[in-house]
Amino acid sequence: MACAMVVNVREFDPSKDRESVEAVERICEVGLSGKVSLFTDLQGDPICRVRNSPTFLMLVAQIGQETVGMIRGCIKTVTCGKKRNKLPIYTKLAYILGLRVSPNHRRMGIGLKLVQRMEEWFRGNGAEYAYMATEKDNVASVKLFTHKCGYNKFRTPCILINPVYAHPLKTFSNKITIIPLAPHDAEFLYRNKFATTEFFPRDVDAVLTNHLTLGTFLAVPRASFWADTWPGSARFLADPPSSWALLSVWNCKDVFTLQVKGASRVKKTLAKTTRLLDKALPWLRLPSIPNFFKPFGFHFLYGLGGEGPEAHKMVRALCAFAHNLAKDRGCQVVATEGSSREPLRCAIPHWKRFSCDEDLWCIKRLGEDYSDGSLGDWTKSPPGFSIFVDPREV
């Protein structure tokens, strides 16, 4: 009678596991709603996608001396609702990402064992909820978390991706002024305007001062008083212009790169043709396709929001500004993620081919909710119009 294989799950040891983890990553390509197949290069740091979180852990699964899977997790405090006086209600939230199982070792319960061990660590560190993100069409992942691990489908944000062209985009500088904000000014604006948004991190100051945040930018009408002087966020909010918008830029390029795999020679040729035409006829501003078939970096836009009847125009100007920043820094893509109900979503330029209308976030209650009791069970709450996507978990 054959002996069952023993799966050992333990904490990742960079001195022993780096090469074997990278090998598993290389054979576990991920897709985007079945549209493209991506390979993620973590640039020699398997923990890079959670390293900037306040508390994090990586586990590996081994059979004998062979690494067959891994999982990453982090914990932070976020907004999960608001009180009647519009103050935020915070909860300790855990996030699962980077679950990988070698193709030759799937359907053996390894993924389930990794998730269960990670949840034990979450509970031991006081997390009240855990959530994960996956593609809605990833049947195996959805089944694992919803059928076997007790997670509920919770939110369906959209991922919006726009290529970076060889030419700069217009920022409407004759009508709109874009103001770079110091981290303390950006924090003041975020805490005063967006702190009750779901998933807003209590330590947003740590995000804004992180070396990967390239800046926070505020768009205002050029004719407004604020276009010529900046006395600080407090005075700005005391008398804001009729419309404004802001966003922050996170540099994912310095964390990991992506590469499209499996594209046909015809598609590669067509993509190259668009780049050649754009280079030869730059005044036409043709929508060329960057070279996604070699490792490429991208910038992630977070904290996007605004107010007023012209906020959509402000967002478009900010996205053009972010595009040009990415172009200057050698990135091939600008991406963002937000609620599918976000009012400003239609102002964000993106290519539908590369984007995802409905990502899937699943959530699980790990223990009692230790907030003030006015919220109840967050897993049963209806979605709001906006969510705050933490760039540390991209």
PDB file of C-alpha atoms in Angstrom, residues 54-231:
ATOM      1  CA  PRO A  54       2.809  46.651   8.795  1.00  0.00           C
ATOM      2  CA  THR A  55       2.711  42.899   9.582  1.00  0.00           C
ATOM      3  CA  PHE A  56       3.380  40.146   7.058  1.00  0.00           C
ATOM      4  CA  LEU A  57       4.265  36.473   6.664  1.00  0.00           C
ATOM      5  CA  MET A  58       5.147  34.052   3.877  1.00  0.00           C
ATOM      6  CA  LEU A  59       4.719  30.292   4.127  1.00  0.00           C
ATOM      7  CA  VAL A  60       6.055  27.546   1.877  1.00  0.00           C
ATOM      8  CA  ALA A  61       4.782  23.997   1.411  1.00  0.00           C
ATOM      9  CA  GLN A  62       7.261  21.198   0.822  1.00  0.00           C
ATOM     10  CA  ILE A  63       7.110  17.508  -0.008  1.00  0.00           C
ATOM     11  CA  GLY A  64      10.454  16.152   1.055  1.00  0.00           C
ATOM     12  CA  GLN A  65      12.970  18.764  -0.080  1.00  0.00           C
ATOM     13  CA  GLU A  66      10.816  20.015  -2.980  1.00  0.00           C
ATOM     14  CA  THR A  67       8.939  23.298  -2.688  1.00  0.00           C
ATOM     15  CA  VAL A  68       5.455  22.759  -4.119  1.00  0.00           C
ATOM     16  CA  GLY A  69       3.558  25.860  -3.002  1.00  0.00           C
ATOM     17  CA  MET A  70       3.604  29.152  -1.152  1.00  0.00           C
ATOM     18  CA  ILE A  71       1.285  31.781   0.275  1.00  0.00           C
ATOM     19  CA  ARG A  72       1.698  35.359   1.484  1.00  0.00           C
ATOM     20  CA  GLY A  73      -0.369  37.256   3.999  1.00  0.00           C
ATOM     21  CA  CYS A  74      -0.408  40.614   5.744  1.00  0.00           C
ATOM     22  CA  ILE A  75      -2.447  42.383   8.421  1.00  0.00           C
ATOM     23  CA  LYS A  76      -3.471  46.017   8.765  1.00  0.00           C
ATOM     24  CA  THR A  77      -6.200  48.183  10.285  1.00  0.00           C
ATOM     25  CA  VAL A  78      -8.770  49.568   7.843  1.00  0.00           C
ATOM     26  CA  THR A  79     -12.132  51.301   7.712  1.00  0.00           C
ATOM     27  CA  CYS A  80     -15.047  48.878   7.527  1.00  0.00           C
ATOM     28  CA  GLY A  81     -17.923  51.352   7.910  1.00  0.00           C
ATOM     29  CA  LYS A  82     -18.836  54.628   9.576  1.00  0.00           C
ATOM     30  CA  LYS A  83     -20.729  55.791  12.628  1.00  0.00           C
ATOM     31  CA  ARG A  84     -23.801  57.981  12.495  1.00  0.00           C
ATOM     32  CA  ASN A  85     -21.612  61.026  13.071  1.00  0.00           C
ATOM     33  CA  LYS A  86     -19.628  59.974   9.970  1.00  0.00           C
ATOM     34  CA  LEU A  87     -16.523  58.932  11.873  1.00  0.00           C
ATOM     35  CA  PRO A  88     -14.815  55.793  10.554  1.00  0.00           C
ATOM     36  CA  ILE A  89     -15.142  52.393  12.188  1.00  0.00           C
ATOM     37  CA  TYR A  90     -11.887  50.444  12.034  1.00  0.00           C
ATOM     38  CA  THR A  91     -11.218  46.725  12.077  1.00  0.00           C
ATOM     39  CA  LYS A  92      -8.089  44.559  11.920  1.00  0.00           C
ATOM     40  CA  LEU A  93      -8.066  43.002   8.458  1.00  0.00           C
ATOM     41  CA  ALA A  94      -5.856  40.272   6.996  1.00  0.00           C
ATOM     42  CA  TYR A  95      -5.159  39.820   3.308  1.00  0.00           C
ATOM     43  CA  ILE A  96      -4.138  36.650   1.460  1.00  0.00           C
ATOM     44  CA  LEU A  97      -2.210  36.985  -1.776  1.00  0.00           C
ATOM     45  CA  GLY A  98       0.288  35.111  -3.890  1.00  0.00           C
ATOM     46  CA  LEU A  99      -1.144  31.627  -3.271  1.00  0.00           C
ATOM     47  CA  ARG A 100       0.683  29.319  -5.660  1.00  0.00           C
ATOM     48  CA  VAL A 101       0.741  25.530  -6.006  1.00  0.00           C
ATOM     49  CA  SER A 102       2.970  23.763  -8.528  1.00  0.00           C
ATOM     50  CA  PRO A 103       0.860  22.406 -11.432  1.00  0.00           C
ATOM     51  CA  ASN A 104       2.164  18.882 -10.782  1.00  0.00           C
ATOM     52  CA  HIS A 105       0.918  18.959  -7.181  1.00  0.00           C
ATOM     53  CA  ARG A 106      -2.567  20.422  -7.490  1.00  0.00           C
ATOM     54  CA  ARG A 107      -5.758  18.720  -6.268  1.00  0.00           C
ATOM     55  CA  MET A 108      -3.824  17.316  -3.306  1.00  0.00           C
ATOM     56  CA  GLY A 109      -5.111  19.708  -0.631  1.00  0.00           C
ATOM     57  CA  ILE A 110      -1.888  21.745  -0.541  1.00  0.00           C
ATOM     58  CA  GLY A 111      -3.633  25.059  -1.228  1.00  0.00           C
ATOM     59  CA  LEU A 112      -6.165  24.365   1.521  1.00  0.00           C
ATOM     60  CA  LYS A 113      -3.420  23.515   3.995  1.00  0.00           C
ATOM     61  CA  LEU A 114      -1.547  26.727   3.187  1.00  0.00           C
ATOM     62  CA  VAL A 115      -4.685  28.850   3.648  1.00  0.00           C
ATOM     63  CA  GLN A 116      -5.529  27.177   6.961  1.00  0.00           C
ATOM     64  CA  ARG A 117      -2.036  27.702   8.345  1.00  0.00           C
ATOM     65  CA  MET A 118      -2.093  31.335   7.261  1.00  0.00           C
ATOM     66  CA  GLU A 119      -5.463  31.844   8.956  1.00  0.00           C
ATOM     67  CA  GLU A 120      -4.021  30.428  12.181  1.00  0.00           C
ATOM     68  CA  TRP A 121      -1.369  33.141  12.040  1.00  0.00           C
ATOM     69  CA  PHE A 122      -4.021  35.783  11.293  1.00  0.00           C
ATOM     70  CA  ARG A 123      -6.042  34.798  14.358  1.00  0.00           C
ATOM     71  CA  GLY A 124      -2.957  34.676  16.533  1.00  0.00           C
ATOM     72  CA  ASN A 125      -2.240  38.279  15.559  1.00  0.00           C
ATOM     73  CA  GLY A 126      -5.755  39.510  16.315  1.00  0.00           C
ATOM     74  CA  ALA A 127      -7.193  39.809  12.798  1.00  0.00           C
ATOM     75  CA  GLU A 128     -10.992  40.000  12.810  1.00  0.00           C
ATOM     76  CA  TYR A 129     -11.505  39.445   9.068  1.00  0.00           C
ATOM     77  CA  ALA A 130      -9.522  37.945   6.191  1.00  0.00           C
ATOM     78  CA  TYR A 131     -10.033  38.600   2.498  1.00  0.00           C
ATOM     79  CA  MET A 132      -8.513  37.634  -0.813  1.00  0.00           C
ATOM     80  CA  ALA A 133      -8.765  38.724  -4.434  1.00  0.00           C
ATOM     81  CA  THR A 134      -9.038  36.508  -7.479  1.00  0.00           C
ATOM     82  CA  GLU A 135     -10.422  36.529 -10.986  1.00  0.00           C
ATOM     83  CA  LYS A 136     -14.120  35.742 -11.038  1.00  0.00           C
ATOM     84  CA  ASP A 137     -13.407  33.162 -13.787  1.00  0.00           C
ATOM     85  CA  ASN A 138     -10.752  31.359 -11.743  1.00  0.00           C
ATOM     86  CA  VAL A 139     -13.004  28.445 -10.829  1.00  0.00           C
ATOM     87  CA  ALA A 140     -10.383  26.539  -8.820  1.00  0.00           C
ATOM     88  CA  SER A 141      -9.513  29.551  -6.647  1.00  0.00           C
ATOM     89  CA  VAL A 142     -13.130  30.600  -6.093  1.00  0.00           C
ATOM     90  CA  LYS A 143     -14.101  27.036  -5.191  1.00  0.00           C
ATOM     91  CA  LEU A 144     -11.213  26.661  -2.754  1.00  0.00           C
ATOM     92  CA  PHE A 145     -12.049  29.817  -0.825  1.00  0.00           C
ATOM     93  CA  THR A 146     -15.858  29.793  -0.968  1.00  0.00           C
ATOM     94  CA  HIS A 147     -16.562  26.037  -0.737  1.00  0.00           C
ATOM     95  CA  LYS A 148     -13.696  24.767   1.381  1.00  0.00           C
ATOM     96  CA  CYS A 149     -12.469  27.747   3.399  1.00  0.00           C
ATOM     97  CA  GLY A 150     -15.767  29.476   4.234  1.00  0.00           C
ATOM     98  CA  TYR A 151     -15.249  32.772   2.429  1.00  0.00           C
ATOM     99  CA  ASN A 152     -18.133  34.796   0.993  1.00  0.00           C
ATOM    100  CA  LYS A 153     -18.134  36.746  -2.252  1.00  0.00           C
ATOM    101  CA  PHE A 154     -17.930  40.343  -1.063  1.00  0.00           C
ATOM    102  CA  ARG A 155     -16.938  43.026  -3.555  1.00  0.00           C
ATOM    103  CA  THR A 156     -16.332  43.110  -7.325  1.00  0.00           C
ATOM    104  CA  PRO A 157     -13.970  46.001  -8.074  1.00  0.00           C
ATOM    105  CA  CYS A 158     -12.751  46.764 -11.570  1.00  0.00           C
ATOM    106  CA  ILE A 159      -9.117  46.734 -12.685  1.00  0.00           C
ATOM    107  CA  LEU A 160      -8.408  49.439 -15.252  1.00  0.00           C
ATOM    108  CA  ILE A 161      -5.207  49.231 -17.290  1.00  0.00           C
ATOM    109  CA  ASN A 162      -3.941  51.722 -19.833  1.00  0.00           C
ATOM    110  CA  PRO A 163      -0.800  51.329 -21.960  1.00  0.00           C
ATOM    111  CA  VAL A 164       1.903  53.972 -21.888  1.00  0.00           C
ATOM    112  CA  TYR A 165       2.422  55.413 -25.351  1.00  0.00           C
ATOM    113  CA  ALA A 166       5.617  56.669 -26.953  1.00  0.00           C
ATOM    114  CA  HIS A 167       4.244  60.226 -26.940  1.00  0.00           C
ATOM    115  CA  PRO A 168       3.078  62.351 -23.967  1.00  0.00           C
ATOM    116  CA  LEU A 169      -0.603  63.025 -23.382  1.00  0.00           C
ATOM    117  CA  LYS A 170      -2.188  66.441 -23.010  1.00  0.00           C
ATOM    118  CA  THR A 171      -2.896  67.470 -19.421  1.00  0.00           C
ATOM    119  CA  PHE A 172      -5.164  70.434 -20.336  1.00  0.00           C
ATOM    120  CA  SER A 173      -2.690  72.773 -18.631  1.00  0.00           C
ATOM    121  CA  ASN A 174      -4.467  75.811 -20.085  1.00  0.00           C
ATOM    122  CA  LYS A 175      -7.557  74.943 -18.032  1.00  0.00           C
ATOM    123  CA  ILE A 176      -6.310  72.778 -15.172  1.00  0.00           C
ATOM    124  CA  THR A 177      -3.405  73.160 -12.762  1.00  0.00           C
ATOM    125  CA  ILE A 178      -1.845  70.089 -11.158  1.00  0.00           C
ATOM    126  CA  ILE A 179      -0.279  70.686  -7.744  1.00  0.00           C
ATOM    127  CA  PRO A 180       2.174  68.189  -6.186  1.00  0.00           C
ATOM    128  CA  LEU A 181       1.374  67.784  -2.496  1.00  0.00           C
ATOM    129  CA  ALA A 182       3.729  67.155   0.387  1.00  0.00           C
ATOM    130  CA  PRO A 183       2.943  63.896   2.243  1.00  0.00           C
ATOM    131  CA  HIS A 184       1.475  65.727   5.262  1.00  0.00           C
ATOM    132  CA  ASP A 185      -0.870  67.726   3.012  1.00  0.00           C
ATOM    133  CA  ALA A 186      -1.887  64.567   1.159  1.00  0.00           C
ATOM    134  CA  GLU A 187      -2.554  62.772   4.449  1.00  0.00           C
ATOM    135  CA  PHE A 188      -4.712  65.653   5.697  1.00  0.00           C
ATOM    136  CA  LEU A 189      -6.833  65.558   2.524  1.00  0.00           C
ATOM    137  CA  TYR A 190      -7.230  61.783   2.582  1.00  0.00           C
ATOM    138  CA  ARG A 191      -8.158  61.615   6.259  1.00  0.00           C
ATOM    139  CA  ASN A 192     -10.662  64.448   5.977  1.00  0.00           C
ATOM    140  CA  LYS A 193     -12.328  63.392   2.722  1.00  0.00           C
ATOM    141  CA  PHE A 194     -11.875  59.628   2.335  1.00  0.00           C
ATOM    142  CA  ALA A 195     -11.316  58.120   5.797  1.00  0.00           C
ATOM    143  CA  THR A 196     -14.803  56.548   5.830  1.00  0.00           C
ATOM    144  CA  THR A 197     -14.238  54.803   2.495  1.00  0.00           C
ATOM    145  CA  GLU A 198     -14.143  50.997   2.794  1.00  0.00           C
ATOM    146  CA  PHE A 199     -10.638  49.520   3.182  1.00  0.00           C
ATOM    147  CA  PHE A 200      -9.080  52.934   3.939  1.00  0.00           C
ATOM    148  CA  PRO A 201      -5.845  52.128   5.850  1.00  0.00           C
ATOM    149  CA  ARG A 202      -5.449  53.702   9.247  1.00  0.00           C
ATOM    150  CA  ASP A 203      -1.715  54.032   8.555  1.00  0.00           C
ATOM    151  CA  VAL A 204      -2.211  55.935   5.300  1.00  0.00           C
ATOM    152  CA  ASP A 205       0.662  58.164   6.385  1.00  0.00           C
ATOM    153  CA  ALA A 206       3.008  55.160   6.094  1.00  0.00           C
ATOM    154  CA  VAL A 207       1.764  54.576   2.536  1.00  0.00           C
ATOM    155  CA  LEU A 208       2.205  58.202   1.495  1.00  0.00           C
ATOM    156  CA  THR A 209       5.719  58.472   2.933  1.00  0.00           C
ATOM    157  CA  ASN A 210       6.845  55.105   1.541  1.00  0.00           C
ATOM    158  CA  HIS A 211       9.688  55.423  -0.971  1.00  0.00           C
ATOM    159  CA  LEU A 212       7.488  53.693  -3.578  1.00  0.00           C
ATOM    160  CA  THR A 213       4.933  56.519  -3.524  1.00  0.00           C
ATOM    161  CA  LEU A 214       6.155  58.888  -6.221  1.00  0.00           C
ATOM    162  CA  GLY A 215       3.801  61.643  -5.131  1.00  0.00           C
ATOM    163  CA  THR A 216       0.236  62.807  -4.572  1.00  0.00           C
ATOM    164  CA  PHE A 217      -1.190  65.254  -7.091  1.00  0.00           C
ATOM    165  CA  LEU A 218      -4.147  67.626  -6.830  1.00  0.00           C
ATOM    166  CA  ALA A 219      -5.955  69.022  -9.874  1.00  0.00           C
ATOM    167  CA  VAL A 220      -7.819  72.336  -9.639  1.00  0.00           C
ATOM    168  CA  PRO A 221      -9.258  74.780 -12.213  1.00  0.00           C
ATOM    169  CA  ARG A 222      -6.519  77.052 -13.533  1.00  0.00           C
ATOM    170  CA  ALA A 223      -8.726  80.079 -12.957  1.00  0.00           C
ATOM    171  CA  SER A 224      -9.097  79.303  -9.233  1.00  0.00           C
ATOM    172  CA  PHE A 225      -7.200  80.992  -6.411  1.00  0.00           C
ATOM    173  CA  TRP A 226      -5.527  77.692  -5.483  1.00  0.00           C
ATOM    174  CA  ALA A 227      -3.827  77.440  -8.882  1.00  0.00           C
ATOM    175  CA  ASP A 228      -1.438  80.267  -7.938  1.00  0.00           C
ATOM    176  CA  THR A 229      -0.811  79.650  -4.263  1.00  0.00           C
ATOM    177  CA  TRP A 230      -0.855  76.734  -1.844  1.00  0.00           C
ATOM    178  CA  PRO A 231      -1.266  77.659   1.823  1.00  0.00           C
TER     179      PRO A 231
END
